[in-house]
Coordinates of C-alpha atoms and ligand atoms in Angstrom, one line a residue:
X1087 CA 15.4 33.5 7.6
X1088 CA 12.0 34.4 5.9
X1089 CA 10.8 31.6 3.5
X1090 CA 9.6 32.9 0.1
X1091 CA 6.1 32.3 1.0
X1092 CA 5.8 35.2 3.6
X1093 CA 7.4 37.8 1.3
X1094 CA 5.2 37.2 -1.6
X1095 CA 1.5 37.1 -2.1
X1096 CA -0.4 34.5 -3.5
X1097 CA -0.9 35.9 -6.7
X1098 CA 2.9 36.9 -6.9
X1099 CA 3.5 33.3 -6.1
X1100 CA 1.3 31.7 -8.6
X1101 CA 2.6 33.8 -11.1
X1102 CA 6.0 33.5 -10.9
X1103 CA 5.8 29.8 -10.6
X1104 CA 3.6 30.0 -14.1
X1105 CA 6.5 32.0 -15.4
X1106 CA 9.6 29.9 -13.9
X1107 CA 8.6 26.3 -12.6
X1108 CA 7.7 23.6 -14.7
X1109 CA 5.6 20.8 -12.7
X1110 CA 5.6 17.2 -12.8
X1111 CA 2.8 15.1 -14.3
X1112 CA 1.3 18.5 -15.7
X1113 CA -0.7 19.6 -18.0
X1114 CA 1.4 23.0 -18.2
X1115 CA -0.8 25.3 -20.7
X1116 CA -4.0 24.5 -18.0
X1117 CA -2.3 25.0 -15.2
X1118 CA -1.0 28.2 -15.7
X1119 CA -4.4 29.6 -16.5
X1120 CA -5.8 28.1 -13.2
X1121 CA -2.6 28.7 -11.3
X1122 CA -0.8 26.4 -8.8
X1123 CA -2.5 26.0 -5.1
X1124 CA 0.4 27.3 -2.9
X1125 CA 1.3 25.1 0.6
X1126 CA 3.0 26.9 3.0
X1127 CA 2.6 24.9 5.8
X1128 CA 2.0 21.6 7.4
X1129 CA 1.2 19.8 10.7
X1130 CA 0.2 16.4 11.7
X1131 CA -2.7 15.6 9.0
X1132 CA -3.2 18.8 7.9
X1133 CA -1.9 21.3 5.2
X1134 CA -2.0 25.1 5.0
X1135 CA -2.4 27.2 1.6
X1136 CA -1.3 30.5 0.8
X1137 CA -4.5 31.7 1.8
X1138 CA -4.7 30.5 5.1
X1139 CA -7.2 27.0 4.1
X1140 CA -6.9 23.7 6.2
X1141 CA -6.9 20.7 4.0
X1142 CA -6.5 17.1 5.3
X1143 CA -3.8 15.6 3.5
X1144 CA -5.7 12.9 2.6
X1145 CA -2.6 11.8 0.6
X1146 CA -0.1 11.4 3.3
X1147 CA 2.0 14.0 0.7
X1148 CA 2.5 11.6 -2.1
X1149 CA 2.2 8.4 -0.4
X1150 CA 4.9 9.0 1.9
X1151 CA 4.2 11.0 4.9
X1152 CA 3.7 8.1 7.5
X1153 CA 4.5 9.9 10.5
X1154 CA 2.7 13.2 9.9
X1155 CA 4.1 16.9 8.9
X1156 CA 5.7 19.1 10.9
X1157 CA 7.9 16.6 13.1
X1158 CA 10.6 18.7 14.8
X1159 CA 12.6 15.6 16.0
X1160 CA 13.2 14.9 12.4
X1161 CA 14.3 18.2 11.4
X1162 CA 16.5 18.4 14.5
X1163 CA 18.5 15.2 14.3
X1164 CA 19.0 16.6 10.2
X1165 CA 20.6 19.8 11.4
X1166 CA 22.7 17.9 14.0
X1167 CA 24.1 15.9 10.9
X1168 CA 24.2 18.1 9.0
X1169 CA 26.5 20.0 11.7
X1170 CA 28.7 17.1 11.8
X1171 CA 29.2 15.6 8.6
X1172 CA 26.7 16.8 5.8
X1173 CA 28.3 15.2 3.0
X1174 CA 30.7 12.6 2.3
X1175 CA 30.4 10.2 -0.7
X1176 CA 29.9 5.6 0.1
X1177 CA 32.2 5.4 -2.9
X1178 CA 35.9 4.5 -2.8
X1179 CA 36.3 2.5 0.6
X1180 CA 34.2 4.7 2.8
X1181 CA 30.8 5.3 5.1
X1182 CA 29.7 6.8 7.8
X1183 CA 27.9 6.5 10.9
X1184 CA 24.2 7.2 9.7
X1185 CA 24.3 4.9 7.1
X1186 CA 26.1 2.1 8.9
X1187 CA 23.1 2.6 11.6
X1188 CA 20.4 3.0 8.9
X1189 CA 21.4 -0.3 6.8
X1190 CA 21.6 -2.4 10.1
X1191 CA 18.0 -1.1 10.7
X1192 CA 16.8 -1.6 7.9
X1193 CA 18.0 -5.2 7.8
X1194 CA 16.0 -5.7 11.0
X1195 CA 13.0 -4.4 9.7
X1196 CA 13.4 -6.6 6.3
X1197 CA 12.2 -10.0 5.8
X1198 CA 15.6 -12.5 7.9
X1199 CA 16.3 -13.3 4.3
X1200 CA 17.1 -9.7 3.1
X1201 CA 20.2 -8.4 4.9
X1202 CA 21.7 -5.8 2.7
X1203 CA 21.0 -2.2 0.7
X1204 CA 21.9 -0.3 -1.8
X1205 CA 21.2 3.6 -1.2
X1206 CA 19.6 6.1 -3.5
X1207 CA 17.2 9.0 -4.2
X1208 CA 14.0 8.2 -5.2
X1209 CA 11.7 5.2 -6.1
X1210 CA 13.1 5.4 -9.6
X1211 CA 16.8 5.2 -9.1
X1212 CA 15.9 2.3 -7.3
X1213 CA 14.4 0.7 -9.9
X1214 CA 16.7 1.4 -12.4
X1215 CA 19.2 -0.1 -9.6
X1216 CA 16.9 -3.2 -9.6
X1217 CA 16.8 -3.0 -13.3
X1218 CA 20.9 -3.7 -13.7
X1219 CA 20.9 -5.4 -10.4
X1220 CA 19.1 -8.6 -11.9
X1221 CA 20.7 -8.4 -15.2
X1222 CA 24.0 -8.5 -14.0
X1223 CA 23.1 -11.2 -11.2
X1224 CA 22.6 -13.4 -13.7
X1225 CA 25.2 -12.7 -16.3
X1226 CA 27.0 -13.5 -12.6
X1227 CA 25.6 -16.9 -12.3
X1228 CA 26.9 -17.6 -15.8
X1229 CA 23.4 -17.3 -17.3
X1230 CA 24.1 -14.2 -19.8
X1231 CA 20.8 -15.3 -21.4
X1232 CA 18.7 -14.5 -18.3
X1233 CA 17.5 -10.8 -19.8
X1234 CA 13.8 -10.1 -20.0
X1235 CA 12.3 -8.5 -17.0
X1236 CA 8.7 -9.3 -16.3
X1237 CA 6.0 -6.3 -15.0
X1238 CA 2.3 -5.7 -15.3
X1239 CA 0.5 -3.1 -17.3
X1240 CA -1.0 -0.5 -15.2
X1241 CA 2.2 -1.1 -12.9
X1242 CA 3.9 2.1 -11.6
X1243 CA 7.9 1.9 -11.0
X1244 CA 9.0 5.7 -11.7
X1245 CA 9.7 7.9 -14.5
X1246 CA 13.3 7.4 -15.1
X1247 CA 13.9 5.2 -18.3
X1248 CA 14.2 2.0 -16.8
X1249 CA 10.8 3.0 -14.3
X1250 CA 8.5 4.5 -17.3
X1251 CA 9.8 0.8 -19.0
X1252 CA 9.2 -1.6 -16.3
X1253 CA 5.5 0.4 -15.5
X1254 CA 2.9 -0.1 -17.6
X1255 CA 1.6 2.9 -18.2
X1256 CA 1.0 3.6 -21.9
X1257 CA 0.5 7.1 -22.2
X1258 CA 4.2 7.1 -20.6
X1259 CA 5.8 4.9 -22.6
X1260 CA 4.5 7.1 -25.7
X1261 CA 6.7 9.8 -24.6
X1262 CA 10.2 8.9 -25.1
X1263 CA 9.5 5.8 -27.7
X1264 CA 9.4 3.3 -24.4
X1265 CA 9.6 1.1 -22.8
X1266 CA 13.6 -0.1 -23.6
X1267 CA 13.7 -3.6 -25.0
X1268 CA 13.5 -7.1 -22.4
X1269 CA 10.2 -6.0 -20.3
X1270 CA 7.1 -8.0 -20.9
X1271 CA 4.4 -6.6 -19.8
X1272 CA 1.0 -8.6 -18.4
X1273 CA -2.0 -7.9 -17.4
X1274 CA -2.7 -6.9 -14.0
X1275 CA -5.5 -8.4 -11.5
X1276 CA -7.7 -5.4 -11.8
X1277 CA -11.1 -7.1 -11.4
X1278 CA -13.5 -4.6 -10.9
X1279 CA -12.2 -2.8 -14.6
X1280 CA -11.2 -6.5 -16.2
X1281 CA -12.9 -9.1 -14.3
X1282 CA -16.2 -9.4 -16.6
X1283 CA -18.2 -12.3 -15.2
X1284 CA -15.7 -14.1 -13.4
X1285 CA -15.4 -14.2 -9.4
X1286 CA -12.8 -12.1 -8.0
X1287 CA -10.8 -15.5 -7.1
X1288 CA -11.4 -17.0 -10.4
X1289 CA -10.0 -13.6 -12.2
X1290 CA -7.0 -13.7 -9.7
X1291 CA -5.9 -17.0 -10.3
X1292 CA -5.9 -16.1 -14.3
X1293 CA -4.4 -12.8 -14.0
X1294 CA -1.8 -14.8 -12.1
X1295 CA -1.3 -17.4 -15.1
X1296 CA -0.8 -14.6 -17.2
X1297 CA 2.9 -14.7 -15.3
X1298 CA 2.9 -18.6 -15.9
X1299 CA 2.3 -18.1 -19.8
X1300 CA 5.1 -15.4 -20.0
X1301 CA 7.3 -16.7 -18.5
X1302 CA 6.6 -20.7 -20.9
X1303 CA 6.5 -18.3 -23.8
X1304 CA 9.5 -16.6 -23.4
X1305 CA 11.4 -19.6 -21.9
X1306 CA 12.6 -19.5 -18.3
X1307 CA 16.2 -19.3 -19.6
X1308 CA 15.3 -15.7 -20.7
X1309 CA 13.4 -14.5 -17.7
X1310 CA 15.7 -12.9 -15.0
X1311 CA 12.8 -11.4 -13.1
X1312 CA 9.2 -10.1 -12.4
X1313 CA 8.6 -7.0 -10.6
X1314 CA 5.4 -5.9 -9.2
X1315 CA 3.7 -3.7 -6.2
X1316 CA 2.0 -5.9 -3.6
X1317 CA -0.8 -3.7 -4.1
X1318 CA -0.7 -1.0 -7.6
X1319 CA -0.7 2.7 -5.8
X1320 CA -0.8 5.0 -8.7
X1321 CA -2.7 2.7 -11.0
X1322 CA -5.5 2.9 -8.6
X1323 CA -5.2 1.2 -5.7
X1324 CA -5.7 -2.2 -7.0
X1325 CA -5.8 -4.6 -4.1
X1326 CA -5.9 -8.6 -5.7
X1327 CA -8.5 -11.0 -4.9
X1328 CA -7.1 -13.1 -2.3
X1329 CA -5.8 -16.2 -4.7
X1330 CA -3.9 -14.1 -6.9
X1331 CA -0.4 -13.5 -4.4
X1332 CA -0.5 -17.1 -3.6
X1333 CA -0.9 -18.6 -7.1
X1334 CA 2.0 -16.0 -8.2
X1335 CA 3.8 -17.7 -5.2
X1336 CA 3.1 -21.2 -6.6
X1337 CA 4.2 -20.2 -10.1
X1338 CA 7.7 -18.3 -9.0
X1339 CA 8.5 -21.3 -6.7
X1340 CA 8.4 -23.7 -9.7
X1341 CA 10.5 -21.8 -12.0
X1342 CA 14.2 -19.8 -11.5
X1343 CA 13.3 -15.7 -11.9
X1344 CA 13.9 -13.3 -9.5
X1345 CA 10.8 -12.0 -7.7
X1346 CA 11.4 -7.9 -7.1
X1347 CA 8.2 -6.3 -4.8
X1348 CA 8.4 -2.8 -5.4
X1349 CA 7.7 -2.0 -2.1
X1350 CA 7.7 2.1 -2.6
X1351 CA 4.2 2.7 -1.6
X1352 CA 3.8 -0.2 0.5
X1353 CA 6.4 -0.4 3.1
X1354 CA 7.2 1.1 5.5
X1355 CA 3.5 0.2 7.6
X1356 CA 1.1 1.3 5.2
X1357 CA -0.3 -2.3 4.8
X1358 CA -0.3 -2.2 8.3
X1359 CA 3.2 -4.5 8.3
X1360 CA 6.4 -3.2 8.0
X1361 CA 6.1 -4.8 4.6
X1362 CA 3.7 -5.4 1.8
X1363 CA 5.7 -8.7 1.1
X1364 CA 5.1 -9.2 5.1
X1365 CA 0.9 -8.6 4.6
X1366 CA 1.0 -10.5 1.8
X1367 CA 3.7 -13.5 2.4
X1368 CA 5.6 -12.8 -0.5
X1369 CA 9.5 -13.7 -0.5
X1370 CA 10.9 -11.2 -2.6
X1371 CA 14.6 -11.1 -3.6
X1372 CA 15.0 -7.5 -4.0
X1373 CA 12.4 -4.7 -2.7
X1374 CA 12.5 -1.3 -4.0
X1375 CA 12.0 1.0 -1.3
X1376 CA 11.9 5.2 -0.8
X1377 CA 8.8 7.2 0.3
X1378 CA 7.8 6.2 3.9
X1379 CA 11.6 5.3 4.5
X1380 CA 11.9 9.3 5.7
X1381 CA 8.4 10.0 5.7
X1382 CA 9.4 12.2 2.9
X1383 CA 11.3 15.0 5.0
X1384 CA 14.6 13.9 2.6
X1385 CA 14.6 12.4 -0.3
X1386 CA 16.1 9.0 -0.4
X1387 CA 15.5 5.4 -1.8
X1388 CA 16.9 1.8 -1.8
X1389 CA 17.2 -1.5 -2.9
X1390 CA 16.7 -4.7 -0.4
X1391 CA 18.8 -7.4 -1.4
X1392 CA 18.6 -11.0 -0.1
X1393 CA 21.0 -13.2 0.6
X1394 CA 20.9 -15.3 -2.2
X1395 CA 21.0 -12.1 -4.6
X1396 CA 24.1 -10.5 -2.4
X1397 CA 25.9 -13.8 -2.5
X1398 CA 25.6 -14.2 -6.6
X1399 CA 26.5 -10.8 -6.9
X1400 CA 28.5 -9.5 -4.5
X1401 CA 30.6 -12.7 -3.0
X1402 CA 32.6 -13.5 -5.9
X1403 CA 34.4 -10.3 -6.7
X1404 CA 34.0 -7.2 -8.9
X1405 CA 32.7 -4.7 -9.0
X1406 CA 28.9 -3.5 -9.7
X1407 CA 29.7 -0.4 -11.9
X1408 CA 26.4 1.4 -10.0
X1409 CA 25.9 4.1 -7.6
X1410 CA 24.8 7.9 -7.0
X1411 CA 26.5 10.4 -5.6
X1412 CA 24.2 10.6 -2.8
X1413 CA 24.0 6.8 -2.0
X1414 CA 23.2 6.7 1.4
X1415 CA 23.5 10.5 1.9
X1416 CA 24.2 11.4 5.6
X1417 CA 21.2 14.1 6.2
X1418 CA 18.7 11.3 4.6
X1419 CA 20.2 8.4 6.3
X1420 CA 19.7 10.3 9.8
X1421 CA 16.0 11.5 8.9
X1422 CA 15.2 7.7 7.8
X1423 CA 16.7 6.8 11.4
X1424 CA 14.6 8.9 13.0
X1425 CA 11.2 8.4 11.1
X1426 CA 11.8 4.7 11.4
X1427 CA 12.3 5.2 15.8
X1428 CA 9.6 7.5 15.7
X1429 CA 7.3 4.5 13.6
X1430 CA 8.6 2.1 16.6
X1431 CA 8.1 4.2 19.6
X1432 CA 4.5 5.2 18.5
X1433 CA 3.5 1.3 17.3
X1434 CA 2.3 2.8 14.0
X1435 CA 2.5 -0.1 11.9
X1436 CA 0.5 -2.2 14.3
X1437 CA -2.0 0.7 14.5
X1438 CA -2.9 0.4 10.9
X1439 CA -3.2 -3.1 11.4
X1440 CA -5.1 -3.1 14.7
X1441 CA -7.0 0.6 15.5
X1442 CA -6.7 2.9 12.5
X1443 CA -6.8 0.6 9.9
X1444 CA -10.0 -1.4 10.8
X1445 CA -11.8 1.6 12.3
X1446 CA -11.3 3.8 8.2
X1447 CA -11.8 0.8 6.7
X1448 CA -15.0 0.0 8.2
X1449 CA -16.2 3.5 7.9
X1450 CA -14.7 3.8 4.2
X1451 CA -16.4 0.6 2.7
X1452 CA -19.7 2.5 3.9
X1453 CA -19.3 4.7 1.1
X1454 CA -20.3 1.7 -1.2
X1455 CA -23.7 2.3 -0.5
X1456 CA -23.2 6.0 -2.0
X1457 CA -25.3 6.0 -5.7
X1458 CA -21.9 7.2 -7.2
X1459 CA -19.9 4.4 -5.6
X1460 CA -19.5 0.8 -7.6
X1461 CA -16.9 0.3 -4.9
X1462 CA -14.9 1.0 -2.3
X1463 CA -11.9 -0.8 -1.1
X1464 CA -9.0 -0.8 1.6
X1465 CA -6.4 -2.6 2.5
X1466 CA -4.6 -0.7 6.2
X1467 CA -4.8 2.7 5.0
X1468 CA -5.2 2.7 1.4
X1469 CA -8.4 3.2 -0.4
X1470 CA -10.4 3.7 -3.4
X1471 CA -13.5 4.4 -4.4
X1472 CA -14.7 3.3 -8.1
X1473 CA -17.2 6.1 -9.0
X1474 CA -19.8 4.6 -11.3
X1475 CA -22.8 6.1 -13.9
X1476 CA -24.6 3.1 -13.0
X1477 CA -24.4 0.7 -9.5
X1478 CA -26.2 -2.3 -11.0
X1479 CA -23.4 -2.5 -13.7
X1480 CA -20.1 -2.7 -13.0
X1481 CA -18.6 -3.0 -16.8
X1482 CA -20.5 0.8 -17.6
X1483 CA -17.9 3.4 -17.4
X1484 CA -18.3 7.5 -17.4
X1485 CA -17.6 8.4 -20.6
X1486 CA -14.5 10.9 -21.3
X1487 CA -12.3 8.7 -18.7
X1488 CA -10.7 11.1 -16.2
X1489 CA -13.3 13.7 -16.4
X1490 CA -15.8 12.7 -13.2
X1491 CA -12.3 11.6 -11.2
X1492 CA -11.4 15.1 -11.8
X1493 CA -14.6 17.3 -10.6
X1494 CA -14.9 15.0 -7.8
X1495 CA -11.0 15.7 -6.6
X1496 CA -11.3 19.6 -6.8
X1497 CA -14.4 19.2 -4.8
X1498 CA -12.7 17.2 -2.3
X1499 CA -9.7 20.1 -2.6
X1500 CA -12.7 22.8 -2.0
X1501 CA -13.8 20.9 1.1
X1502 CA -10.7 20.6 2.7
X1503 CA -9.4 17.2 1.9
X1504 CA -6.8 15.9 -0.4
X1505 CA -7.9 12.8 -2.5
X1506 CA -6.4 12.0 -5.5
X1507 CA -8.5 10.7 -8.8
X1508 CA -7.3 7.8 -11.4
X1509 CA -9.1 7.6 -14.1
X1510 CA -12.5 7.9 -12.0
X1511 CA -11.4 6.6 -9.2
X1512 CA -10.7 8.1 -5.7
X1513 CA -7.5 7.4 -3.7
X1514 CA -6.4 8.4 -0.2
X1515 CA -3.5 7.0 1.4
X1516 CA -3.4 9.4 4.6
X1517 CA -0.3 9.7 7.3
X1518 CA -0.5 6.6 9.7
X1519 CA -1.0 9.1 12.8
X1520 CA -4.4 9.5 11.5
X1521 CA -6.6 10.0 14.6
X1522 CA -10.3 8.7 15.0
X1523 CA -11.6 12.1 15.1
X1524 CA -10.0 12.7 11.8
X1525 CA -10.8 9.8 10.2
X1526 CA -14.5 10.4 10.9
X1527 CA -13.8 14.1 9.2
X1528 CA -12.3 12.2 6.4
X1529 CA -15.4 10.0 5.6
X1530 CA -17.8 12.6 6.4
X1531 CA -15.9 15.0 4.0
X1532 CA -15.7 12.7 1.0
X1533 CA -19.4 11.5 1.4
X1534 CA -20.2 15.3 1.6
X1535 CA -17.9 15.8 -1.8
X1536 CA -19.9 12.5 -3.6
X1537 CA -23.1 14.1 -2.7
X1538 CA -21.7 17.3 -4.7
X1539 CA -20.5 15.1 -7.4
X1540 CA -23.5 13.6 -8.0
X1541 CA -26.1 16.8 -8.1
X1542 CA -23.2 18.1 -10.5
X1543 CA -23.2 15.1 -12.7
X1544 CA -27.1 15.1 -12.6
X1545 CA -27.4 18.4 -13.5
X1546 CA -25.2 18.6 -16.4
X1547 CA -26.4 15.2 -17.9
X1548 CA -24.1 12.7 -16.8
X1549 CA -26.4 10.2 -15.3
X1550 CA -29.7 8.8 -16.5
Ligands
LIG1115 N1 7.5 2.6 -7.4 C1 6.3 2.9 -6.9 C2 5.4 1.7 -6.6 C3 5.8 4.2 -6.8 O1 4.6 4.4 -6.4 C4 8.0 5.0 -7.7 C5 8.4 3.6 -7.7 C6 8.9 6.0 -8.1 O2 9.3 6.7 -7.0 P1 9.9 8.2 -7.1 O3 10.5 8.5 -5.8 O4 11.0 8.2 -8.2 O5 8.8 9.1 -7.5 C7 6.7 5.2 -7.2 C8 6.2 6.7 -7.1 C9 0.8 9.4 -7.9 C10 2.3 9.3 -7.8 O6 0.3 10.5 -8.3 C11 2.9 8.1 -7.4 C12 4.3 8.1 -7.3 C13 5.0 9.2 -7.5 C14 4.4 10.4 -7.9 C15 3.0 10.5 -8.0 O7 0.1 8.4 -7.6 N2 4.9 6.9 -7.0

């Protein structure tokens, strides 16, 4: 069969997806005039355009893409499934194979004390299944009162109601009056954009009272849970100073919550652990997962439950009135299995932590000597760059947030790698097969692309 991109040409494309296709996270009006950059193809690290351009995918896809495009064993073991049984529902007394084999997998994988999933889509439904999952544990455990869910502003949880509430992103919650009542939100351990004077561990171990306070002020008898990303992806790759996890640890030990790591962008080896709760010690009660679980060639998501949170919920009878018609869909459940053997047979989490990871990293925290740079950070193989109108001073911002983030990304685009700007930051998060070859191309073309930032920010008056 002849995909839709070889019958029409680009301009044919772009313009019936301006006419037809409205985009996520989109400016709509703006991107119509510019038109959509069309991928047709993809392979290893690399993606293909309409016009026949190479771009690193710098991105991994949208965080997801551990293994690399283009993975024929994936697709195969699909269409096998696919062959044999393509759809049959988890409801009503039934399963089958792949996701009797995918949940004892992934119980492996988890932390000993998480044994159990529940299937979904995306990174959203699974935190909208987190979101009921916690308030109806506790209304379980005989404490009804147990309501308000704790998260941190700048968070990122999905954009289904209960994921635009429990994130923290503001413009977000001003479309669609948000977030629904019982989240608290506090503030996150940002230090380069919050930290002021203090020293990374001094602003880690406040930012981590912040959850103390909360929870005192609302009393513990109303707190069911916090939820938070081990490190923030799409708030800008905010990796904590070292005392904030284990101050949070301290605090959540004292006191009867729920801790939920929304694990969507960090598991699955991109912390270089199958894990973030692993890289970080964490011991998380629930952990949203998606993304990485099938490398993105299906969509599908999850919830990790522990034993403690299975046995209040699940032990005592009745029912959880909860679950998708795909829950543990058989294509997705036999492209995570696959993904996840392909992860073990090629080591890749413990290449991010030993070879990959280290060599980037090393090579990426260069950058911070770039006059654009204030700086640059990664943790296995997720980065950012702060980009800067002035070194010396870290609380001077570019005026017109957004605006530098966003020349700089299309330059990267032009180059021929994908990084992704927040605010005026830069973000990659590339596949976990990155090779040393390509990692050197990586650095080389986003030093290249800050060069072309800066003569462009020079020239039209940004800096001094
Ligand atoms: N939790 C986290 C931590 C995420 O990063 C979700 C939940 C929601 O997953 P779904 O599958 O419903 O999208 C995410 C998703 C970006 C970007 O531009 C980030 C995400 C999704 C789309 C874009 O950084 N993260």
């Amino acid at each position: 069969m002849t995909a839709p991109s070889n019958i029409y040409p680009t301009a044919a494309l772009k313009a019936l997806d301006a006419a037809h296709h409205l985009h996520p996270f989109s400016d709509m009006k703006t991107l119509n005039e510019e038109g959509s950059r069309i991928i047709t193809s993809a392979e290893g690290v690399w993606l293909t355009d309409s016009d026949g351009n190479r771009i690193m995918d710098g991105m991994a896809g949208l965080w997801c893409v551990q293994v690399g495009h283009g993975r024929a064993e994936i697709a195969d073991a699909v269409h096998r499934q696919m062959c044999e049984l393509s759809y049959y529902n988890t409801f009503f007394k039934t399963s089958h194979p792949p996701a009797v084999a995918l949940s004892e997998k992934l119980a492996q994988l988890a932390p000993a004390h998480v044994n159990k999933v529940f299937y979904c889509s995306s990174g959203s439904e699974a935190n909208d299944t987190v979101f009921r999952m916690v308030r109806t544990y506790w209304d379980q455990m005989g404490q009804p009162d147990k309501k308000v869910i704790i998260s941190r502003w700048n968070g990122y949880h999905g954009s289904t109601l209960a994921g635009t509430s429990l994130g923290g992103m503001k413009a977000m919650h001003g479309q669609g009056d948000l977030p629904v009542p019982g989240v608290h939100h506090i503030d996150q351990p940002y230090w380069f954009g919050e930290g002021g004077e203090m020293s990374p561990d001094a602003f880690g171990v406040q930012a981590a009272r912040e959850l103390e306070r909360a929870i005192d002020a609302l009393g513990e008898d109303n707190v069911a849970a916090f939820i938070a990303e081990p490190i923030q992806g799409a708030g800008g790759v905010i990796i904590p100073p070292g005392s904030y996890w284990p101050e949070i640890r301290r605090i959540l030990s004292e006191r009867d919550i729920l801790f939920v790591a929304d694990e969507v962008i960090c598991g699955f080896g991109r912390l270089g652990r199958w894990f973030g709760s692993d890289h970080f010690g964490l011991d998380p009660d629930l952990m949203a997962i998606a993304k990485g679980l099938t490398s993105g060639y299906l969509p599908m998501g999850g919830v990790l439950v522990s034993d403690k949170v299975a046995a209040g919920l699940f032990e005592k009878g009745g029912e959880f009135f909860h679950g998708y018609t795909y829950s543990g869909h058989p294509a997705c459940a036999a492209a995570a299995l696959t993904n996840l053997e392909i992860m073990e047979r090629e080591g890749l989490v413990d290449r991010v932590a030993d070879d990959i990871g280290p060599y980037l990293q090393a090579r990426w925290r260069a950058l911070a000597d770039h006059p654009l740079v204030g700086e640059a950070r990664m943790t296995g193989l997720m980065g950012a760059l702060e980009l800067v109108p002035d070194k010396a001073d870290r609380t001077r911002a570019f005026a017109d947030t957004g605006t530098v983030g966003t020349i700089c990304r299309d330059l990267s685009f032009q180059n021929g790698l994908v990084m992704r700007a927040v605010r005026d930051s830069m973000i990659i998060s590339p596949p976990l097969v990155l090779s040393h070859d390509e990692a050197d191309y990586l650095v080389a073309t986003a030093k290249k692309t800050l060069d072309e930032t800066y003569a462009v920010l020079k020239k039209d008056g940004w800096l001094d």
